[in-house]
GROMACS .gro file of C-alpha atoms in nm:
model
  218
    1UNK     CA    1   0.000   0.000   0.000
    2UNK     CA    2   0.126   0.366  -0.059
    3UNK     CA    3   0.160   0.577   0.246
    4UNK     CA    4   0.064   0.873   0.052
    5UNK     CA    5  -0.027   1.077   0.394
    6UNK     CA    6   0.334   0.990   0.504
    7UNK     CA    7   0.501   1.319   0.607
    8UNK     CA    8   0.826   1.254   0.736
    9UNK     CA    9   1.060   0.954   0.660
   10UNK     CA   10   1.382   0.846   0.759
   11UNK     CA   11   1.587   0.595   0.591
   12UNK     CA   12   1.878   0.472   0.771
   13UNK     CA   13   1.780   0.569   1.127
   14UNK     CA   14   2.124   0.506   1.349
   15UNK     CA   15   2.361   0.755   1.528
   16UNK     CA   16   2.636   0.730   1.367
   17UNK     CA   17   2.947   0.656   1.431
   18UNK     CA   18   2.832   0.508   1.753
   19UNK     CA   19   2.581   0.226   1.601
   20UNK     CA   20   2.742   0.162   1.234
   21UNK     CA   21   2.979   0.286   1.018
   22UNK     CA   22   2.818   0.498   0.757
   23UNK     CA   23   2.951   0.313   0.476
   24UNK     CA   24   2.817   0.011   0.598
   25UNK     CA   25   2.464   0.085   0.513
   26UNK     CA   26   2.327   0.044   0.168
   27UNK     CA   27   2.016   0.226   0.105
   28UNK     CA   28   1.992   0.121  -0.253
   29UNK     CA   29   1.707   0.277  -0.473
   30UNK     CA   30   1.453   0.505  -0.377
   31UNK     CA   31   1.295   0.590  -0.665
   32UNK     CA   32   0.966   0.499  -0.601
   33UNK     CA   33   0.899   0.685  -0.321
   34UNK     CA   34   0.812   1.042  -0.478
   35UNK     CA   35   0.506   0.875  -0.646
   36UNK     CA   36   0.422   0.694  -0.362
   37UNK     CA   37   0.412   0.937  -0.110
   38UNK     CA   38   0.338   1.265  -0.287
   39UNK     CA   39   0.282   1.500   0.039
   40UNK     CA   40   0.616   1.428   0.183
   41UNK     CA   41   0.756   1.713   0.405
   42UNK     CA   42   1.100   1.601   0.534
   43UNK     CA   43   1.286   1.348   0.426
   44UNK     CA   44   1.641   1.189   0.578
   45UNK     CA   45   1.835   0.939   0.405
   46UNK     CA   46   2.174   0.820   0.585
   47UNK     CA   47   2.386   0.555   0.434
   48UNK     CA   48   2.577   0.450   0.125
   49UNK     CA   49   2.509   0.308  -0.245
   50UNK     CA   50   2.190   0.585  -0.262
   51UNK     CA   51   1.989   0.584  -0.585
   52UNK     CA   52   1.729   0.810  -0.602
   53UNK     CA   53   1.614   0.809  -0.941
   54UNK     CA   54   1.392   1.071  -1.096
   55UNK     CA   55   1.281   1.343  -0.797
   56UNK     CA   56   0.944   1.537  -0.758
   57UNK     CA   57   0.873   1.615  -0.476
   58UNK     CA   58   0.573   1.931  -0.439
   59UNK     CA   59   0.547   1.919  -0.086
   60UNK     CA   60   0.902   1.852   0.047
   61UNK     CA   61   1.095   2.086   0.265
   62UNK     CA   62   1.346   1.937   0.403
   63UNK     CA   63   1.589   1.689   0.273
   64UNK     CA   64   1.901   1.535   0.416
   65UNK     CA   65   2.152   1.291   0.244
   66UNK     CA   66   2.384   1.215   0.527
   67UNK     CA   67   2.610   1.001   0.323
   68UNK     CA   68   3.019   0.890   0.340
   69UNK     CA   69   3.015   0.901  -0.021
   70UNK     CA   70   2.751   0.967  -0.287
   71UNK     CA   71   2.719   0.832  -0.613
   72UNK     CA   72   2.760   1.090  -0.913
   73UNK     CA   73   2.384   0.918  -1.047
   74UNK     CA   74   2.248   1.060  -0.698
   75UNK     CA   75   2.404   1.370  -0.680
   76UNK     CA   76   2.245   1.435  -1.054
   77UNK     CA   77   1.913   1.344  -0.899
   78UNK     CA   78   1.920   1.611  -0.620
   79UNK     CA   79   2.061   1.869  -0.867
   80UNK     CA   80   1.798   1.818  -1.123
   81UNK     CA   81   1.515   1.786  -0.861
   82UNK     CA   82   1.132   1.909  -0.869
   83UNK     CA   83   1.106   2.051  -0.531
   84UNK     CA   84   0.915   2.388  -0.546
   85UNK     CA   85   0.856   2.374  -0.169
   86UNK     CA   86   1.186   2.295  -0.051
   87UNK     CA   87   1.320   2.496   0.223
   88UNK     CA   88   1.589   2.308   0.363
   89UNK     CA   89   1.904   2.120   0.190
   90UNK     CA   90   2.175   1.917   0.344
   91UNK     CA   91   2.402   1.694   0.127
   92UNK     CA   92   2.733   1.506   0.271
   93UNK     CA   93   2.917   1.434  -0.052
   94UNK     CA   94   3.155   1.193   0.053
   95UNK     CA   95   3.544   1.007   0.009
   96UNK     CA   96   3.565   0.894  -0.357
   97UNK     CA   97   3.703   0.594  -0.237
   98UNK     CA   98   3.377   0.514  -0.038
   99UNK     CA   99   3.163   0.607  -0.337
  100UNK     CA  100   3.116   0.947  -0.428
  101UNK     CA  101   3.126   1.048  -0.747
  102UNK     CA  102   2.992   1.413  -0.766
  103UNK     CA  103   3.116   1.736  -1.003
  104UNK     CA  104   3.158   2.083  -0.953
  105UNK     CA  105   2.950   2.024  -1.335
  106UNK     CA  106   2.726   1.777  -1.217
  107UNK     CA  107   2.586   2.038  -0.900
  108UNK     CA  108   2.555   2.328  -1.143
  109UNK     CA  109   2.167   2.348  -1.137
  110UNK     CA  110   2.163   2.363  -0.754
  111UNK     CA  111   2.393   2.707  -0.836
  112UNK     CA  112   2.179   2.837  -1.062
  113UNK     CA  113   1.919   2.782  -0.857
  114UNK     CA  114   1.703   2.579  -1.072
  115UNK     CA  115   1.362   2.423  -0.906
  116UNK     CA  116   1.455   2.577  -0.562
  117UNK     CA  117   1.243   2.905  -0.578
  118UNK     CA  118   1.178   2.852  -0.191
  119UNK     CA  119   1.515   2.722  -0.071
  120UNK     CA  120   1.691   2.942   0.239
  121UNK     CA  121   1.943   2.670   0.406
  122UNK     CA  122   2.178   2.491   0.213
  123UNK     CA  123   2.448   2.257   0.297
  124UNK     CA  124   2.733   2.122   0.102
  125UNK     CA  125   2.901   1.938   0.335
  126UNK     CA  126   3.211   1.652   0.400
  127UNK     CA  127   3.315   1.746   0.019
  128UNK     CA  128   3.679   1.663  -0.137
  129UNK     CA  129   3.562   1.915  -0.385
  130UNK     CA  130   3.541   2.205  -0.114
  131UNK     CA  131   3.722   2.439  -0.274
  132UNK     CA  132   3.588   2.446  -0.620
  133UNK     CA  133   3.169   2.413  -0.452
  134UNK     CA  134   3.299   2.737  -0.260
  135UNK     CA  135   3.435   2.922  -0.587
  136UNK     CA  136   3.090   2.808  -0.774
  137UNK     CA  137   2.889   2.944  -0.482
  138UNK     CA  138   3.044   3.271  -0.481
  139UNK     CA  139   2.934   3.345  -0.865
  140UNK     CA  140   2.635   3.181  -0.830
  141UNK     CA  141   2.264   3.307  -0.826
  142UNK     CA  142   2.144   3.111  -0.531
  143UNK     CA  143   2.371   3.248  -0.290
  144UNK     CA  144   2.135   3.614  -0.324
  145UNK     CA  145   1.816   3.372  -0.155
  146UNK     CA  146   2.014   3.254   0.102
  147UNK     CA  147   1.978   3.252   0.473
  148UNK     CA  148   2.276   3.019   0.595
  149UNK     CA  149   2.490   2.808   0.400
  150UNK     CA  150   2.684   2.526   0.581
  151UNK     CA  151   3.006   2.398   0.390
  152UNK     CA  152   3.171   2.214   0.693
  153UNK     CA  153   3.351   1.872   0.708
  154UNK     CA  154   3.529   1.901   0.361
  155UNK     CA  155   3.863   1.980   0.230
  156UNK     CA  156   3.826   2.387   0.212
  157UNK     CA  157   4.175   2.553   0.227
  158UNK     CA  158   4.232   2.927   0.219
  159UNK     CA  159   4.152   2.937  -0.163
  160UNK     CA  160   3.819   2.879  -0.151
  161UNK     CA  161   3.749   3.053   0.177
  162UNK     CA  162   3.886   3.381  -0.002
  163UNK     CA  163   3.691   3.307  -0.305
  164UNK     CA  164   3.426   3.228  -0.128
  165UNK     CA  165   3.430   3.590   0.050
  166UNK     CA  166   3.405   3.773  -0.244
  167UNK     CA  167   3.111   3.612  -0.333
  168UNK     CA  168   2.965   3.706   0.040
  169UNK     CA  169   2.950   4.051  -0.010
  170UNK     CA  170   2.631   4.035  -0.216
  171UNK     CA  171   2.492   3.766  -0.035
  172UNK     CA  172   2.224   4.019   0.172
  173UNK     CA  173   2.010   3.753   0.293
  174UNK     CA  174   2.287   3.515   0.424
  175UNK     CA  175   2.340   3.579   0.849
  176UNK     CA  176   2.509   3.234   0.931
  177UNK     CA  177   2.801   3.036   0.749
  178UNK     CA  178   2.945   2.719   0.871
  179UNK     CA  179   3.300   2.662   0.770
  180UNK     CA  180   3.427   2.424   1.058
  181UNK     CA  181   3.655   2.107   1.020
  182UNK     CA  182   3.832   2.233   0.666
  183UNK     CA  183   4.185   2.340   0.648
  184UNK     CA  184   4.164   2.683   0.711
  185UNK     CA  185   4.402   2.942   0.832
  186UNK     CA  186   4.367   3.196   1.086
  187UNK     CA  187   4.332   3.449   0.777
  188UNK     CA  188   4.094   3.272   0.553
  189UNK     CA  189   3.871   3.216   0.828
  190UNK     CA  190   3.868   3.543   0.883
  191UNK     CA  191   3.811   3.662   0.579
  192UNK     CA  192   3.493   3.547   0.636
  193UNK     CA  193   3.435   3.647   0.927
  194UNK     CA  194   3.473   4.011   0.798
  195UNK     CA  195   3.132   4.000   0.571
  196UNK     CA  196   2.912   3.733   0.716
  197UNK     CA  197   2.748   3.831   1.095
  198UNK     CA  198   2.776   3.431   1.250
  199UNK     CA  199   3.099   3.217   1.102
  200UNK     CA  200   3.157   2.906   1.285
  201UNK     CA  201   3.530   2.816   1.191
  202UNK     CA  202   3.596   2.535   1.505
  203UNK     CA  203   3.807   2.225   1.454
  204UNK     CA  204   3.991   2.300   1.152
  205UNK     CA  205   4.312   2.020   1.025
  206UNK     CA  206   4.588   1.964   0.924
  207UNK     CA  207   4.706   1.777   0.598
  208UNK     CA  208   4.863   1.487   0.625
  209UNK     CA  209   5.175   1.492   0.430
  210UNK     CA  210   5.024   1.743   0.177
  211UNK     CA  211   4.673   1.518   0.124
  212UNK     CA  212   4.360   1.648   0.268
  213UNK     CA  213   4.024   1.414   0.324
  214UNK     CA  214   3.688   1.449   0.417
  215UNK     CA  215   3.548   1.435   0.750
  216UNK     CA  216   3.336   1.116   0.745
  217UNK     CA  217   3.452   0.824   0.448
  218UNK     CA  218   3.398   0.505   0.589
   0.00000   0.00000   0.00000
């Protein structure tokens, strides 16, 4: 039978890392789930090997994909999504070598801010591809709509930070940023700091022998 009053889901329900190792989950394909439960509000999905197949969502505001890697196929889903209602946006990207798969190309509509006419909070978190999501961000159109924006977790260095707070200048909306556990300096923190009212910068790490990761693979 289809739950189709259903409005809040959660696949993979586990605290992790305490119960499981992320990884260690497969959600596999969730396709059938937009048609099946059309006024779905919020939405969590934690694990790995996600499929999510075509999205449309009306009535979604929330959605989380708390994930140690996500595959590219997934990461197209979100992107191209049909989610006119959608508030809310979290997205761990992931370790390659767990999964992910993910372009600075393959994000591009969530930049442009295609299908997300009502979207405020956006995170692009645990990303190898830090830097470059920061750079996009700071040219891009959705940035103007936004109310935070959370890019902790990921590989960030001082490059994207100072890209990043160029692009902050004309963000009028945005009061809160979340840049903690990257590798940022003292200075490109800072740089931040100097445009956006609430930076939280905590926790940032050191590379090991010049190669940086992601917070959360396995």
């Amino acid at each position: 039978a289809k739950p189709k009053a259903l409005r809040k889901l959660v696949v993979g329900e586990y605290e992790f890392p305490d119960d499981t190792e992320i990884s260690w989950v497969h959600i596999g394909s969730l396709g059938k789930i937009w048609a099946a439960c059309p006024r779905l509000e919020q939405l969590t999905v934690q694990g790995g090997k996600i499929e999510l197949g075509k999205i449309d969502a009306p009535a979604l505001r929330e959605a989380r994909f708390i994930t140690g890697g996500l595959p590219r196929k997934a990461a197209q889903s979100i992107a191209a999504a049909k989610w006119p209602k959608l508030e809310r946006l979290e997205v761990w990207l992931g370790d390659s070598s767990y999964g992910a798969g993910a372009t600075i190309h393959d994000l591009a509509p969530i930049f442009e801010g295609k299908n997300l006419p009502a979207l405020e909070h956006l995170a692009l978190r645990n990303s190898e591809i830090a830097d470059e999501i920061a750079e996009a961000l700071a040219k891009s159109k959705i940035l103007r709509q936004l109310v935070s924006l959370d890019l902790s977790m990921g590989t960030m260095t001082d490059e994207g930070a100072l890209a990043l707070a160029k692009g902050l200048k004309s963000a009028k909306r945005l009061t809160s940023v979340d840049v903690s556990g990257n590798y940022l300096s003292a200075s490109g923190a800072a740089a931040i700091k100097k445009v956006v009212k609430t930076v939280k910068a905590k926790d940032q790490r050191g590379s090991e022998e010049g190669r940086r990761y992601v917070a959360v693979g396995e």
